[in-house]
Coordinates of N, CA and C in Angstrom, one line a residue:
M1 N 128.9 82.7 161.4 CA 128.0 83.6 161.6 C 128.7 85.0 160.6
T2 N 127.7 85.6 160.2 CA 127.9 86.7 159.5 C 128.3 88.0 160.1
D3 N 129.0 88.9 159.6 CA 129.7 90.3 160.5 C 128.5 91.4 160.5
A4 N 128.3 91.7 161.1 CA 127.1 92.7 161.5 C 127.1 93.8 160.6
D5 N 128.2 94.2 160.0 CA 128.3 95.2 158.7 C 127.8 94.7 157.5
D6 N 127.7 93.6 157.7 CA 127.2 92.8 156.3 C 125.5 92.8 156.3
V7 N 125.1 93.0 157.2 CA 123.4 92.3 157.1 C 122.7 93.3 156.5
A8 N 123.0 94.7 156.7 CA 122.0 95.7 155.9 C 121.9 95.3 154.5
A9 N 123.2 95.2 154.1 CA 123.1 95.2 152.3 C 122.7 93.7 152.0
N10 N 123.1 92.9 152.8 CA 122.8 91.4 152.4 C 122.1 90.9 152.2
D11 N 121.4 90.9 153.9 CA 120.6 89.9 154.5 C 119.2 90.4 154.6
V12 N 119.1 91.6 154.2 CA 117.7 92.1 154.3 C 116.8 91.5 153.1
A13 N 117.3 91.0 152.3 CA 116.4 90.1 151.5 C 115.9 88.6 151.9
N14 N 116.2 88.3 153.1 CA 116.0 87.4 154.2 C 114.0 87.2 153.4
P15 N 113.7 86.0 153.1 CA 112.3 86.1 152.9 C 111.5 86.0 154.0
A16 N 112.0 86.0 155.4 CA 111.4 86.2 156.4 C 110.8 87.7 156.5
F17 N 112.1 88.2 156.3 CA 112.2 89.7 156.3 C 110.7 90.1 155.3
V18 N 110.9 89.7 154.1 CA 110.0 90.2 153.2 C 108.5 89.9 153.5
E19 N 108.3 89.1 154.0 CA 107.0 88.6 154.6 C 106.4 89.5 155.6
I20 N 107.3 90.1 156.7 CA 106.8 91.0 157.9 C 106.9 92.3 157.0
T21 N 107.0 92.7 156.1 CA 106.9 94.1 155.5 C 105.6 94.5 155.5
D22 N 105.3 95.9 155.6 CA 104.0 96.3 155.6 C 104.0 97.2 154.2
N23 N 102.7 96.9 153.3 CA 102.6 97.8 152.0 C 102.4 99.3 152.6
N24 N 102.1 99.6 153.7 CA 102.0 101.0 153.9 C 103.3 102.1 154.5
R25 N 104.2 101.1 154.5 CA 105.2 101.6 155.0 C 106.5 101.1 154.1
N26 N 107.3 102.1 153.7 CA 108.2 101.6 152.6 C 109.8 101.5 153.6
I27 N 110.5 100.8 153.1 CA 111.8 100.2 154.0 C 112.7 101.0 153.2
V28 N 113.7 101.8 153.3 CA 114.9 102.4 152.8 C 116.2 101.9 153.4
V29 N 117.0 101.2 152.5 CA 118.2 100.7 153.1 C 119.3 101.6 152.5
L30 N 119.7 102.3 153.2 CA 121.0 103.2 152.7 C 122.3 102.4 152.7
T31 N 123.2 102.0 151.6 CA 124.3 101.4 151.3 C 124.7 101.5 150.0
D32 N 125.8 101.4 149.5 CA 126.4 101.6 148.4 C 126.7 99.8 147.8
R33 N 126.8 99.1 148.7 CA 127.0 97.6 148.1 C 126.0 97.1 147.4
P34 N 126.5 96.6 146.2 CA 125.6 96.0 145.5 C 125.2 94.2 146.3
M35 N 123.8 94.0 146.0 CA 123.2 93.0 146.8 C 123.8 91.8 146.4
T36 N 123.6 90.9 147.2 CA 124.6 89.5 146.7 C 123.1 88.6 146.4
R37 N 121.9 89.0 146.9 CA 120.6 88.0 146.5 C 119.3 89.4 146.3
S38 N 119.3 89.2 145.1 CA 118.1 89.9 144.7 C 116.6 89.3 144.8
N39 N 116.8 88.0 144.6 CA 115.4 87.5 144.7 C 114.2 87.9 145.9
G40 N 112.9 88.0 145.7 CA 112.3 87.9 147.0 C 111.8 89.2 147.6
F41 N 112.5 90.2 146.7 CA 112.0 91.8 146.9 C 110.7 92.1 146.7
N42 N 110.1 92.9 147.4 CA 109.0 93.5 147.2 C 109.0 94.7 147.1
E43 N 107.7 95.7 146.3 CA 108.1 96.8 145.6 C 108.1 97.8 147.2
S44 N 108.1 97.5 148.2 CA 108.2 98.4 149.5 C 109.4 98.4 149.9
I45 N 110.7 97.9 149.5 CA 111.8 98.0 149.7 C 112.9 98.1 149.0
T46 N 113.8 99.7 149.3 CA 114.2 100.3 148.3 C 115.9 100.5 148.6
F47 N 116.7 100.1 148.0 CA 118.2 100.3 148.5 C 118.6 101.4 147.7
Q48 N 119.5 102.3 148.3 CA 119.9 103.6 147.4 C 121.0 104.1 148.2
S49 N 121.8 105.0 147.8 CA 123.0 105.6 148.4 C 122.9 106.8 148.7
T50 N 121.9 107.7 148.4 CA 121.5 109.0 149.3 C 120.2 109.1 149.9
F51 N 120.3 110.1 150.5 CA 118.9 110.7 151.5 C 117.9 110.9 150.8
E52 N 118.1 111.3 149.4 CA 116.9 112.0 148.4 C 115.8 110.8 148.3
S53 N 114.5 111.4 148.6 CA 113.3 110.5 148.4 C 113.0 109.5 149.3
I54 N 113.3 110.0 150.6 CA 112.9 109.2 151.8 C 111.8 110.0 152.4
G55 N 110.5 109.2 152.4 CA 109.4 109.8 152.7 C 109.1 109.8 154.0
P56 N 108.2 110.6 154.5 CA 108.1 110.9 156.0 C 107.4 109.5 157.0
D57 N 107.0 108.6 156.3 CA 106.6 107.4 156.6 C 107.6 106.1 156.4
D58 N 108.7 106.5 155.7 CA 109.6 105.3 155.6 C 110.3 104.9 156.4
I59 N 110.6 103.8 156.4 CA 111.6 102.9 157.8 C 112.9 102.8 156.9
V60 N 113.9 103.5 157.9 CA 115.0 103.8 157.3 C 116.1 102.9 157.7
V61 N 116.8 102.1 157.1 CA 117.8 101.1 157.5 C 119.4 101.9 157.0
L62 N 119.9 102.0 158.0 CA 121.5 102.5 157.7 C 122.6 101.0 158.0
D63 N 123.3 101.1 156.8 CA 124.3 100.1 156.5 C 125.5 101.0 157.2
G64 N 126.1 100.4 158.5 CA 127.2 100.9 159.0 C 128.5 101.4 158.1
L65 N 128.8 100.4 157.6 CA 129.9 100.4 156.2 C 129.7 101.8 155.4
W66 N 128.2 102.1 154.8 CA 127.8 103.2 154.3 C 128.0 104.2 155.2
V67 N 127.7 104.5 156.2 CA 127.9 105.6 157.2 C 129.2 106.2 157.3
E68 N 129.8 105.1 157.3 CA 131.8 105.4 157.7 C 131.9 105.8 156.4
A69 N 131.6 105.4 155.1 CA 132.3 106.2 154.0 C 131.6 107.8 153.6
Q70 N 130.6 108.2 154.3 CA 129.9 109.5 153.8 C 130.7 110.6 154.6
D71 N 130.5 111.8 154.4 CA 131.1 113.1 155.0 C 130.5 113.0 156.1
Q72 N 130.8 112.9 157.4 CA 130.4 112.7 158.6 C 129.5 113.6 159.1
S73 N 129.9 114.9 158.8 CA 129.0 116.2 159.3 C 127.3 116.2 158.4
T74 N 127.5 115.7 157.4 CA 126.5 115.7 156.4 C 125.5 114.6 156.8
V75 N 126.1 113.4 157.0 CA 125.7 111.9 157.1 C 124.5 112.1 158.4
Y76 N 125.6 112.8 159.7 CA 125.1 113.0 160.8 C 123.8 113.9 160.9
D77 N 123.8 115.1 160.0 CA 122.7 115.9 159.9 C 121.8 115.4 159.4
D78 N 121.9 114.5 158.1 CA 120.6 113.8 157.7 C 120.2 112.9 158.3
V79 N 121.1 112.0 159.3 CA 120.2 111.2 160.2 C 119.4 111.8 161.0
K80 N 119.8 112.7 161.7 CA 119.1 113.7 163.1 C 118.1 114.2 162.4
A81 N 117.8 114.4 160.9 CA 116.6 115.2 160.5 C 115.6 114.1 160.3
L82 N 115.9 112.7 159.9 CA 114.7 111.6 159.8 C 114.4 111.3 161.1
V83 N 115.3 111.3 162.2 CA 114.8 110.7 163.5 C 113.7 112.1 163.9
D84 N 114.3 113.1 163.7 CA 113.7 114.2 164.3 C 112.0 114.7 163.3
N85 N 112.2 113.9 162.4 CA 110.8 113.8 161.7 C 109.9 112.8 161.9
G86 N 110.5 111.7 162.7 CA 109.7 110.7 163.5 C 110.0 109.1 162.5
N87 N 110.9 109.3 161.4 CA 111.2 108.0 160.6 C 111.8 107.1 161.6
P88 N 111.4 106.0 161.9 CA 112.1 104.9 162.7 C 113.2 104.9 162.0
V89 N 114.5 104.7 162.4 CA 115.8 104.3 161.8 C 116.4 103.2 162.5
L90 N 116.9 102.2 161.9 CA 117.8 101.0 162.2 C 119.2 101.4 161.5
L91 N 120.2 101.2 162.6 CA 121.4 100.9 162.2 C 122.0 99.5 162.5
V92 N 122.6 98.9 161.2 CA 123.3 97.7 161.2 C 124.5 97.8 161.3
A93 N 125.4 98.1 162.5 CA 126.8 98.1 162.7 C 127.3 97.8 163.7
N94 N 128.6 97.9 163.9 CA 129.4 97.3 165.2 C 129.6 98.6 166.2
S95 N 128.8 99.7 166.3 CA 128.3 100.3 167.2 C 127.2 101.5 167.1
P96 N 126.7 102.0 168.1 CA 125.1 102.7 167.9 C 125.8 104.3 167.5
E97 N 126.8 104.5 167.3 CA 127.5 106.2 167.1 C 126.4 107.0 166.6
A98 N 126.1 106.4 165.1 CA 125.4 107.2 164.0 C 124.1 107.7 164.9
I99 N 123.4 106.8 165.7 CA 122.0 107.3 166.3 C 122.2 107.2 167.7
S100 N 123.5 107.9 168.4 CA 123.4 108.1 169.5 C 123.2 109.4 170.1
Y101 N 123.2 110.0 171.3 CA 122.5 111.2 171.6 C 123.6 112.4 171.1
D102 N 124.9 111.9 170.9 CA 126.0 113.2 170.4 C 125.5 113.6 169.2
K103 N 125.0 112.5 168.3 CA 124.3 112.7 166.8 C 122.7 113.2 166.7
I104 N 122.2 112.6 167.4 CA 120.9 112.9 167.1 C 120.3 114.2 168.2
G105 N 120.6 114.2 169.1 CA 120.4 115.0 170.4 C 119.3 114.6 170.9
H106 N 118.8 113.2 171.4 CA 118.1 112.9 171.6 C 118.3 111.7 172.5
S107 N 117.9 111.7 173.9 CA 118.2 110.7 174.9 C 118.2 109.5 174.5
T108 N 119.2 108.4 174.3 CA 119.3 107.0 173.8 C 120.2 106.2 174.7
G109 N 119.9 105.0 174.8 CA 120.5 104.0 175.6 C 120.8 102.7 174.7
Y110 N 121.9 101.8 174.6 CA 122.2 101.1 173.6 C 123.2 99.9 174.3
S111 N 123.1 98.5 174.0 CA 123.9 97.5 174.3 C 125.1 97.8 173.8
P112 N 126.4 97.7 174.0 CA 127.6 98.3 173.2 C 128.1 96.7 172.2
S113 N 127.3 95.8 172.6 CA 127.5 94.6 171.6 C 126.6 93.9 170.8
A114 N 125.5 94.9 170.5 CA 124.7 94.5 169.7 C 125.0 94.7 168.3
H115 N 124.1 93.5 167.3 CA 124.2 93.8 165.8 C 123.5 95.0 165.2
V116 N 122.2 95.1 165.7 CA 121.1 96.1 165.1 C 120.7 97.2 166.3
Y117 N 120.9 98.3 166.0 CA 120.4 99.3 166.9 C 118.9 100.1 166.4
G118 N 118.2 100.4 167.2 CA 117.0 101.2 166.5 C 116.9 102.3 167.3
V119 N 116.2 103.5 166.5 CA 115.7 104.7 167.5 C 114.4 104.9 166.6
I120 N 113.6 105.6 167.6 CA 112.1 106.1 167.2 C 111.6 107.0 168.2
Y121 N 111.5 108.2 167.1 CA 111.2 109.6 168.1 C 109.8 109.8 167.6
D122 N 109.1 110.2 168.6 CA 107.6 110.5 168.2 C 107.7 111.9 168.6
P123 N 107.6 112.5 167.3 CA 107.5 114.4 167.3 C 106.5 114.9 168.1
S124 N 105.4 114.1 168.3 CA 103.8 114.6 168.9 C 104.0 114.8 170.7
T125 N 104.8 113.6 171.1 CA 104.9 113.7 172.4 C 106.4 113.5 172.8
G126 N 107.2 113.9 172.1 CA 108.9 113.9 172.3 C 109.1 112.6 172.7
A127 N 108.6 111.5 173.0 CA 108.8 110.2 173.2 C 110.0 109.6 172.5
V128 N 111.3 109.1 172.8 CA 112.3 108.1 172.1 C 112.3 106.7 172.6
Y129 N 112.2 105.9 171.7 CA 112.3 104.7 171.9 C 113.6 104.0 171.4
C130 N 114.2 103.2 172.1 CA 115.6 102.5 171.6 C 115.5 101.4 171.6
N131 N 116.5 100.7 170.9 CA 116.3 99.3 171.1 C 117.8 98.7 170.4
S132 N 118.6 97.5 171.2 CA 119.9 97.1 170.8 C 119.6 95.3 170.7
I133 N 119.7 95.0 169.4 CA 119.4 93.6 169.0 C 120.5 93.0 168.7
S134 N 120.8 91.8 169.6 CA 121.8 90.5 169.0 C 121.1 89.3 168.9
H135 N 121.7 88.3 168.3 CA 121.0 87.3 167.9 C 122.1 86.2 167.4
V136 N 122.2 85.2 167.9 CA 123.4 84.2 167.3 C 123.1 84.3 165.8
D137 N 122.4 84.2 165.2 CA 122.0 84.5 163.9 C 121.9 86.1 163.3
V138 N 122.8 86.4 163.0 CA 123.0 88.1 162.9 C 121.6 88.4 161.8
P139 N 121.2 87.7 160.9 CA 120.2 87.9 160.0 C 118.9 88.1 160.9
K140 N 118.7 87.2 161.9 CA 117.5 87.3 162.8 C 117.6 88.6 163.7
S141 N 118.8 89.1 163.9 CA 118.8 90.4 164.6 C 118.1 91.5 163.8
F142 N 118.4 91.3 162.4 CA 117.5 92.4 161.7 C 116.0 92.0 161.8
D143 N 115.7 90.5 161.5 CA 114.3 90.8 161.4 C 113.5 91.1 163.3
I144 N 114.2 90.7 164.1 CA 113.6 91.0 165.3 C 113.6 92.5 165.5
A145 N 114.7 93.4 164.7 CA 114.5 94.8 164.8 C 113.3 95.2 163.9
I146 N 113.2 94.8 162.9 CA 112.0 95.2 162.1 C 110.5 95.2 162.5
Q147 N 110.7 93.7 163.6 CA 109.2 93.5 164.1 C 109.6 94.8 165.4
W148 N 110.3 95.3 165.9 CA 110.2 96.1 166.7 C 109.7 97.2 166.3
V149 N 110.1 97.6 165.2 CA 109.8 98.9 164.3 C 108.2 99.0 164.4
Y150 N 107.6 97.7 163.7 CA 106.2 97.4 163.6 C 105.2 97.8 164.9
S151 N 106.1 97.2 165.6 CA 105.4 96.9 167.0 C 105.1 98.4 167.7
H152 N 106.2 99.2 167.6 CA 106.2 100.5 168.1 C 105.1 101.4 167.4
I153 N 105.3 101.0 165.8 CA 104.1 102.1 165.1 C 103.2 101.8 165.6
S154 N 102.5 100.6 165.5 CA 101.2 100.0 166.1 C 101.2 100.6 167.9
D155 N 102.0 100.4 168.6 CA 101.9 101.1 169.9 C 101.6 102.5 169.7
R156 N 102.3 103.5 168.6 CA 102.1 104.6 168.9 C 100.6 105.2 168.8
H157 N 99.9 104.4 168.1 CA 98.6 104.7 167.8 C 97.7 104.0 168.7
S158 N 98.0 103.1 169.7 CA 97.0 102.6 170.5 C 97.4 103.4 172.2
G159 N 98.8 104.2 171.8 CA 99.1 104.8 173.4 C 100.0 103.9 174.2
E160 N 100.2 102.6 173.9 CA 101.2 101.8 174.2 C 102.6 101.7 174.3
S161 N 103.7 101.9 175.0 CA 105.0 101.7 174.4 C 106.0 101.2 175.9
E162 N 107.4 101.0 175.3 CA 108.3 100.9 176.5 C 109.5 101.9 176.1
R163 N 109.6 102.7 176.8 CA 111.0 103.7 176.3 C 112.4 103.0 176.5
C164 N 113.3 103.3 175.7 CA 114.7 102.9 175.6 C 114.7 101.4 176.0
R165 N 114.1 100.4 175.6 CA 114.6 99.0 176.1 C 115.9 98.5 175.4
K166 N 116.6 97.8 176.2 CA 118.1 97.4 176.0 C 117.9 95.9 175.9

C-alpha cells in the first residue's frame, strides 16, 4: 500500500484519473517532489510549487508533505483564500489540518484516518461541503475524491448536494 503523502505527487498520473478530468477545469497539484510517472498527462493537469497562476475555476490538490515544508502562516492564508474563492481543494495527507476549521475558518468535519480530504465552499450560498476518503488502494482514494469534486460542481449548478459527508 502506498503512503497517503505519496499520492498527490506520484499517483495523480493514474490513467483512470486522467480519463475523468474535465477540460473546462484545470487541476493544479501543489508539490515540489518530482514525478515518478509522467506519461498520460493531459493539458488540464499542472504540477507546481507555488500558488501563482491558480485560476478561479481550478481544482487544487495539496501534497501534504509540500504543505508541511512551506511557511505555515503563508500557506494557510493562501489555502484559505482559495477556499474562500470557491476553488475545490483536496488535501492528500495523514491529517486534514491544512483545511480544518482552525485554518480556513469554515465549519468542517473529517474522519481522522482518511487518505484524501476535500473541501468545497460555495461563496454564493455560504455552504461548505467536505469529505474524507479512504480506500485500501490509496490511489483509488484520490480517484474517488476527484469524482466527488466533479459531482459537487455539477450539483452546485442543479441545486442538489450533501453537506459535510464523512
